[in-house]
Short mmCIF file of C-alpha atoms in Angstrom, two decimals:
data_model
loop_
_atom_site.label_atom_id
_atom_site.label_comp_id
_atom_site.label_asym_id
_atom_site.label_seq_id
_atom_site.Cartn_x
_atom_site.Cartn_y
_atom_site.Cartn_z
CA MET A 1 62.46 137.33 12.49
CA SER A 2 59.11 138.75 14.15
CA VAL A 3 56.44 140.30 12.22
CA MET A 4 57.12 143.64 13.86
CA SER A 5 60.68 143.68 13.10
CA ARG A 6 59.91 142.77 9.29
CA GLN A 7 57.34 145.65 9.24
CA LYS A 8 59.94 148.05 10.57
CA GLN A 9 62.85 147.22 8.39
CA ASN A 10 60.51 147.38 5.30
CA ALA A 11 59.39 150.78 6.31
CA GLU A 12 62.94 151.75 6.87
CA LYS A 13 63.74 150.52 3.31
CA LEU A 14 60.91 152.41 1.77
CA ALA A 15 61.76 155.54 3.45
CA PHE A 16 65.43 155.35 2.59
CA VAL A 17 64.94 155.07 -1.37
CA GLY A 18 62.10 157.81 -0.96
CA MET A 19 59.20 155.44 -2.00
CA ASP A 20 56.53 157.68 -0.42
CA LYS A 21 52.81 157.83 -0.52
CA ALA A 22 52.92 159.62 -3.69
CA GLN A 23 55.20 157.22 -5.67
CA ARG A 24 53.29 154.36 -4.41
CA GLU A 25 50.40 155.70 -5.80
CA ARG A 26 52.10 156.41 -9.04
CA LEU A 27 52.99 152.75 -9.23
CA SER A 28 49.53 151.71 -8.35
CA ALA A 29 48.55 153.86 -11.30
CA LEU A 30 50.87 152.04 -13.69
CA LYS A 31 49.49 148.49 -12.49
CA PRO A 32 47.55 147.90 -15.86
CA LEU A 33 50.64 148.80 -17.92
CA ILE A 34 52.77 146.63 -15.71
CA GLU A 35 50.72 143.81 -15.97
CA LYS A 36 50.31 144.25 -19.86
CA SER A 37 54.35 144.45 -20.14
CA VAL A 38 55.31 142.08 -17.58
CA GLY A 39 54.52 138.85 -19.97
CA PRO A 40 56.63 140.05 -22.90
CA ALA A 41 59.47 141.11 -20.27
CA LEU A 42 59.31 137.65 -18.71
CA ASP A 43 59.11 135.79 -21.97
CA ARG A 44 62.49 137.58 -22.91
CA PHE A 45 63.91 136.45 -19.49
CA TYR A 46 63.08 132.93 -19.70
CA THR A 47 64.33 132.71 -23.35
CA GLN A 48 67.58 134.11 -22.17
CA ALA A 49 67.37 131.58 -19.00
CA LYS A 50 66.85 128.55 -21.32
CA SER A 51 69.90 129.76 -23.36
CA ASN A 52 72.44 129.81 -20.62
CA PRO A 53 73.56 126.56 -19.35
CA GLU A 54 74.08 128.08 -15.58
CA THR A 55 70.42 129.09 -15.41
CA ALA A 56 68.84 126.38 -17.75
CA ARG A 57 69.89 123.55 -15.01
CA HIS A 58 67.37 125.24 -12.66
CA PHE A 59 64.32 124.23 -14.98
CA ARG A 60 63.17 120.83 -15.74
CA ASP A 61 60.94 121.49 -18.51
CA ALA A 62 58.65 124.15 -20.29
CA SER A 63 55.94 123.48 -17.96
CA HIS A 64 58.15 124.33 -15.00
CA ILE A 65 59.01 127.59 -16.75
CA ASP A 66 55.60 128.37 -17.25
CA HIS A 67 54.80 127.77 -13.68
CA ALA A 68 57.71 129.93 -12.47
CA LYS A 69 56.31 132.52 -15.05
CA GLN A 70 52.83 132.60 -13.58
CA LYS A 71 54.24 132.96 -10.04
CA GLN A 72 56.45 135.89 -11.42
CA VAL A 73 53.33 137.36 -13.11
CA VAL A 74 51.17 137.19 -9.89
CA HIS A 75 54.35 138.56 -7.77
CA TRP A 76 54.79 141.58 -10.11
CA GLY A 77 51.03 142.27 -9.71
CA MET A 78 51.59 142.56 -6.04
CA ILE A 79 54.41 144.90 -6.75
CA ALA A 80 52.39 147.31 -8.93
CA THR A 81 49.64 147.50 -6.06
CA GLY A 82 52.35 149.89 -4.32
CA LYS A 83 51.33 148.36 -0.91
CA PHE A 84 54.46 146.59 0.06
CA ASP A 85 52.51 145.03 3.21
CA ASP A 86 52.77 141.76 4.92
CA ASP A 87 51.58 139.74 2.03
CA TYR A 88 54.25 141.42 0.00
CA ILE A 89 57.08 140.56 2.45
CA GLU A 90 55.65 136.91 2.71
CA GLY A 91 55.90 136.55 -0.88
CA VAL A 92 59.22 138.11 -1.35
CA THR A 93 60.68 135.87 1.49
CA ARG A 94 58.99 132.85 -0.03
CA ILE A 95 60.60 133.53 -3.58
CA GLY A 96 63.99 134.20 -1.87
CA LYS A 97 64.04 130.96 0.02
CA VAL A 98 63.02 129.13 -3.25
CA HIS A 99 66.03 130.81 -5.14
CA ALA A 100 68.23 129.95 -2.23
CA LYS A 101 67.31 126.35 -2.53
CA LEU A 102 67.86 126.35 -6.12
CA GLY A 103 71.26 127.91 -5.78
CA LEU A 104 70.33 130.70 -8.07
CA GLU A 105 73.20 133.46 -7.71
CA PRO A 106 72.36 136.99 -7.46
CA LYS A 107 74.10 137.95 -10.66
CA TRP A 108 71.46 136.01 -12.54
CA TYR A 109 68.80 137.32 -10.42
CA ILE A 110 69.83 140.85 -11.03
CA GLY A 111 70.34 140.06 -14.96
CA GLY A 112 66.87 138.95 -15.02
CA TYR A 113 65.62 142.00 -13.18
CA SER A 114 67.47 144.18 -15.91
CA LEU A 115 65.75 142.36 -18.89
CA ILE A 116 62.47 142.85 -17.16
CA LEU A 117 62.95 146.51 -16.18
CA GLU A 118 64.08 147.10 -19.97
CA GLU A 119 60.89 145.77 -21.36
CA LEU A 120 58.94 147.62 -18.86
CA ILE A 121 60.64 150.81 -19.18
CA THR A 122 60.59 150.67 -22.94
CA HIS A 123 56.89 149.94 -22.85
CA ILE A 124 56.05 152.56 -20.48
CA ILE A 125 57.84 155.34 -22.16
CA ALA A 126 56.37 154.14 -25.63
CA THR A 127 52.89 154.05 -24.21
CA GLU A 128 53.29 157.45 -22.41
CA ILE A 129 54.99 159.47 -25.03
CA LYS A 130 52.72 159.33 -28.46
CA GLY A 131 52.24 161.95 -31.10
CA PHE A 132 53.88 162.76 -34.49
CA GLY A 133 57.56 161.84 -34.51
CA ALA A 134 57.31 160.67 -31.09
CA GLY A 135 58.03 157.34 -31.72
CA LYS A 136 61.70 157.61 -32.40
CA LYS A 137 61.91 159.68 -29.34
CA ALA A 138 60.07 157.30 -27.16
CA ASP A 139 62.29 154.40 -28.32
CA LYS A 140 65.37 156.49 -27.98
CA ALA A 141 64.30 157.46 -24.47
CA GLY A 142 63.48 153.94 -23.58
CA LYS A 143 66.49 152.47 -24.76
CA ASP A 144 68.48 155.39 -22.82
CA VAL A 145 66.60 154.86 -19.56
CA ALA A 146 67.26 151.06 -20.04
CA ALA A 147 70.79 151.65 -20.62
CA VAL A 148 71.08 153.56 -17.48
CA VAL A 149 69.11 151.16 -15.61
CA LYS A 150 71.09 148.18 -16.78
CA ALA A 151 74.40 150.07 -15.77
CA ALA A 152 73.21 150.71 -12.53
CA LEU A 153 72.09 147.05 -12.15
CA ILE A 154 75.34 145.78 -13.68
CA ASP A 155 77.29 148.06 -11.10
CA MET A 156 75.14 146.81 -8.32
CA ASP A 157 75.81 143.22 -9.40
CA TYR A 158 79.58 143.74 -9.52
CA ALA A 159 79.27 145.51 -5.99
CA ILE A 160 77.22 142.67 -4.79
CA SER A 161 79.50 140.28 -6.16
CA VAL A 162 82.43 141.92 -4.67
CA TYR A 163 80.50 141.96 -1.56
CA LEU A 164 79.49 138.41 -1.86
CA ASP A 165 82.79 137.07 -2.79
CA GLU A 166 84.44 139.02 0.50
CA LEU A 167 81.72 137.27 2.32
CA SER A 168 82.53 134.00 0.83
CA GLU A 169 86.29 134.40 1.49
CA GLU A 170 85.34 135.36 5.19
CA ARG A 171 83.15 132.43 5.23
CA ALA A 172 85.79 130.32 3.86
CA LYS A 173 88.26 131.66 6.39
CA SER A 174 85.33 131.45 9.03
CA GLU A 175 84.75 127.74 7.61
CA ASN A 176 88.47 127.13 8.08
CA GLU A 177 88.62 128.66 11.40
CA ARG A 178 85.32 126.72 12.36
CA ALA A 179 87.02 123.62 11.04
CA ARG A 180 90.04 124.26 13.20
CA LEU A 181 88.12 124.80 16.03
CA LYS A 182 85.82 122.07 15.47
CA ALA A 183 89.28 119.80 15.18
CA GLU A 184 90.50 121.35 18.52
CA GLN A 185 86.83 120.94 19.97
CA ASP A 186 86.70 117.56 18.84
CA ALA A 187 90.03 116.57 20.14
CA ALA A 188 88.85 118.04 23.44
CA LEU A 189 85.78 116.24 23.50
CA ALA A 190 87.41 112.96 22.44
CA ALA A 191 89.86 113.57 25.45
CA LEU A 192 86.87 114.39 27.59
CA ASP A 193 84.87 111.53 26.48
CA ARG A 194 87.57 109.08 27.08
CA ALA A 195 88.12 110.58 30.55
CA LEU A 196 84.36 110.36 31.37
CA THR A 197 84.00 107.10 29.96
CA THR A 198 86.88 105.97 32.20
CA LEU A 199 84.89 107.94 34.98
CA ALA A 200 81.78 106.38 34.29
CA THR A 201 83.24 102.75 34.99
CA GLY A 202 84.08 104.11 38.63
CA ASP A 203 87.77 104.81 37.85
CA LEU A 204 88.76 107.72 39.75
CA ARG A 205 92.17 107.88 38.37
CA SER A 206 90.80 109.04 35.04
CA ALA A 207 92.34 112.30 33.99
CA ILE A 208 92.77 114.33 30.67
CA THR A 209 96.52 113.87 29.56
CA GLU A 210 96.26 114.71 25.90
CA ASN A 211 97.79 118.16 24.73
CA LEU A 212 94.96 120.46 23.98
CA CYS A 213 94.51 123.74 22.72
CA ALA A 214 94.90 126.86 24.97
CA ASP A 215 91.46 127.38 24.59
CA PHE A 216 90.59 124.00 26.53
CA ASP A 217 93.52 124.36 28.93
CA GLY A 218 91.10 125.75 31.45
CA LEU A 219 88.55 123.00 31.10
CA LYS A 220 91.41 120.41 31.12
CA SER A 221 92.62 121.90 34.63
CA LYS A 222 89.26 122.12 36.01
CA PHE A 223 88.41 118.48 34.96
CA ASN A 224 91.57 117.28 36.26
CA THR A 225 91.21 118.96 39.42
CA ALA A 226 87.61 117.99 39.92
CA VAL A 227 88.41 114.44 39.51
CA SER A 228 91.53 114.61 41.85
CA LYS A 229 89.30 116.41 44.39
CA LEU A 230 86.77 113.69 44.00
CA ASN A 231 89.43 110.97 44.31
CA GLU A 232 90.55 112.76 47.42
CA ALA A 233 87.03 112.88 48.83
CA PHE A 234 86.25 109.04 48.01
CA LEU A 235 89.34 108.28 49.61
CA ASP A 236 88.13 110.22 52.76
CA ILE A 237 84.73 108.49 52.44
CA SER A 238 86.32 105.12 52.06
CA SER A 239 88.45 105.65 55.03
CA SER A 240 85.33 107.05 56.96
CA ILE A 241 83.28 104.14 55.96
CA THR A 242 85.87 101.72 57.10
CA GLN A 243 86.23 103.39 60.41
CA SER A 244 82.41 103.58 60.57
CA ALA A 245 81.94 99.99 59.85
CA SER A 246 84.77 98.99 62.51
CA ASP A 247 83.31 101.57 65.13
CA THR A 248 79.61 99.99 64.16
CA ARG A 249 80.77 96.77 64.68
CA GLU A 250 82.47 97.38 68.00
CA LEU A 251 79.16 99.29 68.95
CA SER A 252 76.95 96.22 67.86
CA GLY A 253 79.18 94.04 69.95
CA ALA A 254 78.97 96.39 72.91
CA THR A 255 75.20 96.53 72.63
CA ASP A 256 74.90 92.91 72.34
CA ASP A 257 77.01 92.60 75.59
CA MET A 258 74.91 95.45 77.17
CA ALA A 259 71.72 93.61 76.15
CA ARG A 260 72.74 90.48 77.86
CA ARG A 261 74.04 92.17 81.00
CA THR A 262 70.79 94.26 81.03
CA GLU A 263 68.89 91.17 80.85
CA GLN A 264 70.85 89.62 83.49
CA GLN A 265 70.23 92.89 85.41
CA ALA A 266 66.81 92.48 84.89
CA ALA A 267 66.47 89.07 86.08
CA ALA A 268 68.67 89.71 89.19
CA LEU A 269 66.52 92.70 90.05
CA GLU A 270 63.43 90.46 89.75
CA GLU A 271 64.88 88.01 91.99
CA THR A 272 65.90 90.94 94.46
CA ALA A 273 62.61 92.11 94.48
CA ALA A 274 61.18 88.86 95.33
CA ALA A 275 63.56 88.28 97.94
CA ILE A 276 63.12 91.84 99.38
CA GLU A 277 59.30 91.17 99.20
CA GLN A 278 59.87 87.84 101.16
CA ILE A 279 62.05 89.80 103.74
CA SER A 280 59.55 92.28 103.92
CA THR A 281 56.90 89.88 104.53
CA ILE A 282 59.13 88.08 107.16
CA SER A 283 59.96 91.53 108.88
CA LYS A 284 56.19 92.06 109.11
CA GLN A 285 55.88 88.70 110.65
CA SER A 286 58.93 89.39 113.02
CA ALA A 287 57.21 93.11 114.01
CA GLU A 288 54.04 91.08 114.78
CA ARG A 289 55.96 88.33 116.94
CA THR A 290 57.98 90.98 118.73
CA LYS A 291 54.87 92.91 119.30
CA GLU A 292 53.13 89.80 120.71
CA ALA A 293 56.58 89.04 122.69
CA ARG A 294 56.59 92.48 124.21
CA GLU A 295 52.85 91.97 125.54
CA LEU A 296 54.04 88.53 126.98
CA VAL A 297 57.07 90.29 128.64
CA SER A 298 54.79 93.01 129.88
CA GLN A 299 52.40 90.45 131.31
CA THR A 300 55.28 88.55 132.73
CA SER A 301 56.69 91.70 134.41
CA ASP A 302 53.22 92.56 135.83
CA GLN A 303 53.06 88.72 136.96
CA ALA A 304 56.59 88.98 138.32
CA ALA A 305 55.55 92.09 140.28
CA GLN A 306 52.56 90.36 141.63
CA SER A 307 54.98 87.38 142.61
CA GLY A 308 57.10 89.91 144.39
CA GLN A 309 54.16 91.10 146.45
CA THR A 310 53.11 87.37 147.03
CA VAL A 311 56.88 86.65 148.27
CA SER A 312 56.55 89.81 150.56
CA GLN A 313 53.18 88.74 151.87
CA ALA A 314 54.81 84.98 152.40
CA ILE A 315 57.80 86.79 154.34
CA ALA A 316 55.38 88.66 156.22
CA ALA A 317 53.41 85.45 157.16
CA MET A 318 56.67 83.64 157.93
CA GLY A 319 57.42 86.45 160.33
CA LYS A 320 54.02 85.94 162.05
CA ILE A 321 54.70 82.01 162.00
CA GLU A 322 58.02 82.77 163.83
CA GLU A 323 56.49 85.13 166.14
CA SER A 324 53.68 82.41 166.90
CA SER A 325 56.48 79.62 167.30
CA LYS A 326 58.27 81.65 170.10
CA LYS A 327 55.00 81.97 171.74
CA ILE A 328 54.22 78.49 171.62
CA THR A 329 57.83 77.68 172.69
CA GLN A 330 57.28 80.19 175.59
CA ILE A 331 53.89 78.31 176.15
CA ILE A 332 55.67 74.94 176.12
CA THR A 333 58.18 75.98 178.41
CA VAL A 334 55.43 77.00 180.71
CA ILE A 335 53.82 73.56 180.36
CA ASP A 336 57.31 72.05 181.00
CA GLU A 337 57.78 73.91 183.98
CA ILE A 338 53.99 73.20 185.19
CA SER A 339 54.84 69.44 184.35
CA PHE A 340 58.15 69.80 186.27
CA GLN A 341 56.17 71.42 189.34
CA THR A 342 53.35 68.76 188.96
CA ASN A 343 55.83 66.03 188.77
CA LEU A 344 57.53 67.43 191.84
CA LEU A 345 53.99 67.78 193.62
CA ALA A 346 53.25 64.43 192.75
CA LEU A 347 56.52 63.21 194.14
CA ASN A 348 56.02 65.32 197.30
CA ALA A 349 52.40 63.96 197.31
CA GLY A 350 53.82 60.28 197.17
CA VAL A 351 56.29 60.89 199.86
CA GLU A 352 53.43 62.40 202.06
CA ALA A 353 51.12 59.38 201.05
CA ALA A 354 53.87 56.94 202.08
CA ARG A 355 54.18 58.56 205.36
CA ALA A 356 50.30 58.34 205.77
CA GLY A 357 50.48 54.41 205.31
CA GLU A 358 46.94 52.77 204.50
CA ALA A 359 45.49 56.09 204.61
CA GLY A 360 47.51 57.52 202.16
CA ARG A 361 47.60 54.77 199.66
CA GLY A 362 44.98 56.08 197.55
CA PHE A 363 46.37 59.23 197.47
CA ALA A 364 49.68 57.76 196.52
CA VAL A 365 47.99 56.06 193.58
CA VAL A 366 46.65 59.38 192.44
CA ALA A 367 49.97 61.00 193.01
CA GLN A 368 51.51 58.33 191.03
CA GLU A 369 49.12 58.83 188.08
CA VAL A 370 49.45 62.48 188.66
CA ARG A 371 53.46 62.23 188.36
CA GLU A 372 53.06 59.78 185.27
CA LEU A 373 50.88 62.56 183.48
CA ALA A 374 53.16 64.92 184.52
CA GLN A 375 56.15 63.32 183.01
CA ARG A 376 54.01 62.36 180.08
CA SER A 377 53.06 66.08 179.69
CA ALA A 378 56.91 66.81 180.22
CA SER A 379 57.70 64.39 177.31
CA ALA A 380 55.06 65.47 174.86
CA ALA A 381 56.03 69.16 175.69
CA ARG A 382 59.70 68.34 174.93
CA GLU A 383 58.53 66.49 171.90
CA ILE A 384 56.18 69.75 170.80
CA LYS A 385 59.41 71.92 171.54
CA GLU A 386 61.48 69.98 169.41
CA LEU A 387 58.97 69.88 166.79
CA ILE A 388 58.55 73.65 167.12
CA GLU A 389 62.07 74.17 167.18
CA ALA A 390 62.60 71.84 164.00
CA SER A 391 59.40 73.95 162.60
CA PHE A 392 61.25 77.23 163.66
CA ARG A 393 64.20 76.43 162.08
CA ASP A 394 62.34 75.23 158.80
CA VAL A 395 60.66 78.65 158.98
CA LEU A 396 63.69 80.46 158.99
CA THR A 397 65.08 78.39 156.25
CA GLY A 398 61.89 79.18 154.32
CA VAL A 399 61.83 82.76 155.31
CA GLU A 400 65.39 82.80 153.94
CA LEU A 401 64.56 81.05 150.83
CA VAL A 402 61.53 83.20 150.38
CA ASN A 403 63.90 86.16 150.80
CA LYS A 404 66.17 85.11 148.01
CA THR A 405 63.14 84.13 146.19
CA GLY A 406 62.02 87.87 146.64
CA GLU A 407 65.27 89.22 145.58
CA ALA A 408 65.41 86.76 142.27
CA LEU A 409 61.81 87.72 141.51
CA GLY A 410 62.88 91.41 141.95
CA SER A 411 65.94 90.91 140.00
CA ILE A 412 63.66 89.07 137.42
CA GLY A 413 61.08 92.09 137.40
CA SER A 414 64.20 94.52 136.58
CA GLN A 415 65.37 92.20 133.72
CA VAL A 416 61.76 91.84 132.36
CA GLN A 417 61.31 95.56 132.58
CA THR A 418 64.94 95.86 130.70
CA ILE A 419 63.71 92.90 128.20
CA SER A 420 60.43 94.78 127.70
CA GLU A 421 62.43 98.37 126.92
CA HIS A 422 64.52 96.03 124.50
CA PHE A 423 61.63 94.64 122.77
CA VAL A 424 59.93 98.11 122.60
CA THR A 425 63.32 99.28 120.79
CA ILE A 426 63.33 95.95 118.71
CA SER A 427 59.67 96.57 117.64
CA GLN A 428 60.43 100.14 116.69
CA ALA A 429 63.48 99.23 114.83
CA ALA A 430 61.45 96.37 113.16
CA GLN A 431 58.71 99.01 112.09
CA GLU A 432 61.48 101.23 110.85
CA GLN A 433 63.02 98.33 109.14
CA THR A 434 59.78 97.34 107.63
CA THR A 435 59.33 100.85 106.24
CA GLY A 436 62.69 100.91 105.07
CA ILE A 437 62.20 97.48 103.33
CA SER A 438 59.00 98.62 101.93
CA GLU A 439 60.99 101.85 100.25
CA ILE A 440 63.86 99.67 99.01
CA ASN A 441 61.09 97.49 97.52
CA SER A 442 59.41 100.28 95.62
CA SER A 443 62.90 101.52 94.76
CA VAL A 444 63.76 97.97 93.57
CA ASN A 445 60.61 97.93 91.50
CA ALA A 446 61.29 101.35 89.91
CA MET A 447 64.92 100.07 89.05
CA ASP A 448 63.13 97.01 87.49
CA GLN A 449 60.88 99.11 85.47
CA ILE A 450 63.91 101.31 84.34
CA THR A 451 66.03 98.13 83.47
CA GLN A 452 63.09 96.84 81.39
CA GLN A 453 62.84 100.17 79.86
CA ASN A 454 66.93 100.17 79.42
CA ALA A 455 66.60 96.57 77.96
CA ALA A 456 63.77 97.87 75.51
CA MET A 457 66.00 100.81 74.52
CA VAL A 458 69.06 98.64 74.20
CA GLU A 459 67.06 96.22 71.96
CA GLN A 460 66.26 99.40 69.83
CA THR A 461 69.81 100.31 69.72
CA ASN A 462 71.02 97.09 68.86
CA ALA A 463 68.44 97.23 65.92
CA ALA A 464 69.46 100.78 64.92
CA THR A 465 73.14 99.60 64.96
CA GLN A 466 72.35 96.47 62.78
CA ASN A 467 70.69 98.97 60.38
CA LEU A 468 73.65 101.44 60.45
CA LEU A 469 75.83 98.42 59.80
CA GLY A 470 73.82 97.61 56.78
CA ILE A 471 73.97 100.99 55.70
CA ASN A 472 77.77 101.15 56.10
CA GLN A 473 78.03 97.90 54.07
CA THR A 474 75.72 99.39 51.29
CA LEU A 475 77.90 102.59 51.23
CA ALA A 476 80.91 100.40 51.10
CA GLU A 477 79.43 98.50 48.22
CA LEU A 478 78.74 101.65 46.54
CA ALA A 479 82.22 103.14 47.26
CA SER A 480 83.86 99.89 46.16
CA ARG A 481 82.52 100.54 42.63
CA PHE A 482 85.12 103.29 42.28
CA THR A 483 88.63 102.87 41.89
CA VAL A 484 90.65 105.64 43.54
CA SER A 485 94.48 106.71 43.01
CA THR A 486 96.27 104.16 45.41
CA SER A 487 99.27 101.95 45.33
CA THR A 488 96.85 98.92 44.59
CA THR A 489 94.89 98.43 41.73
CA GLN A 490 91.97 97.00 43.77
CA PRO A 491 89.18 99.46 45.24
CA LEU A 492 90.27 100.86 48.28
CA VAL A 493 87.21 100.15 50.42
CA GLN A 494 86.99 96.48 49.77
CA SER A 495 90.50 96.17 50.68
CA ARG A 496 89.83 97.97 54.13
CA LEU A 497 86.56 96.18 54.74
CA ALA A 498 88.39 92.93 54.19
CA LYS A 499 91.00 94.11 56.97
CA VAL A 500 87.80 95.15 59.37
CA ALA A 501 86.17 91.65 58.63
#
């Protein structure tokens, strides 16, 4: 109880009995008389206490009684002040606790107060009433008041005793009820302790099967329901762990396969990139060679055109030779006719010289010589004519061959032009192919980088999968510590993991 509560309760008590300020002042004025009278009153009380076995057992010896008497003197001195303050409340509380520890019943406590009050009242009245003949009246008044006070205290003792007896009976009933409840509670706690002990070992088949009182039916039902739900949850957890472990192993295998394939793909891409790089180099070289060949074809086309012009000039020259041969043939024909006429004239001159005889002999010799020259000229003219005719035939053959050569050169020029156009197209295609190969090479390089990144990601995924597999194994080991309600006595997760493994 707090200090404020005690002070409030004390004020309510004082107000209820009418212990107002005036009465507290009267009490304070009687302090010397009370202090003088309390000693004999306490002597009478402790004499009675020593004579009664029930109260005498609370005191060890005379010194113990003297110590208690002194405490009572001090306490009555505090009462006589009429203050009833915190010091008084603490003193009363302390004395009450001591009496409670001693086991001093209220009847002896009240009886002691009746003896003390008798002495105090008698002494106060005898002191206050003095004079002639007052002694007997004071003695009678003191005894009358003491009898009334004792009667009131005895009645209070009986009332309090009945109250305390009732409280004792109620306390006994309460104790019996408490004992019954404690027994029921102990039974419930024992059942709960057994179930919890079983549950602490990881056996989720634990349940409260004992018959408990109605007050613990709710606890029993809730505990069994909770354990059942926990059992179902662990069944689901163990199933999920098993499935997760299986899926993780499959994922791990797939990740390993993917890692190997990714590595192979990366290696293939590197080789492809290298091959494309070589093809790109070759394509560039081919484009350069095609360009050079196109230039050579262009030069050849120009030279073929020039050769065609030369052939045309040769044909023209052959034509001139043919015309010259014709003219030479005509000249030789004239020479041949001249030789024939000269021979004829020489023959006539020889005939005439023969006719002249000796006079014409010299002329006949000249005529003979002229005829021989004419014959030789005719022979030479025939040979020249034959040579010119042969040369003419050769010139015609040459002209025909030159014409055919011109036609061939013309055809070659057209073909070279076509080849040149093809080489232009091939060069453009080679250039485009080089550009395309370069783009392909860039794409392959990008794919190679992506594949390398994918390989790194696959390695990370593989590591994460291994970690997840370890976590699943840890969860499985943790879950295997619990035994769930299944048809087998072995933990469910261990059996399922054995199947997965």
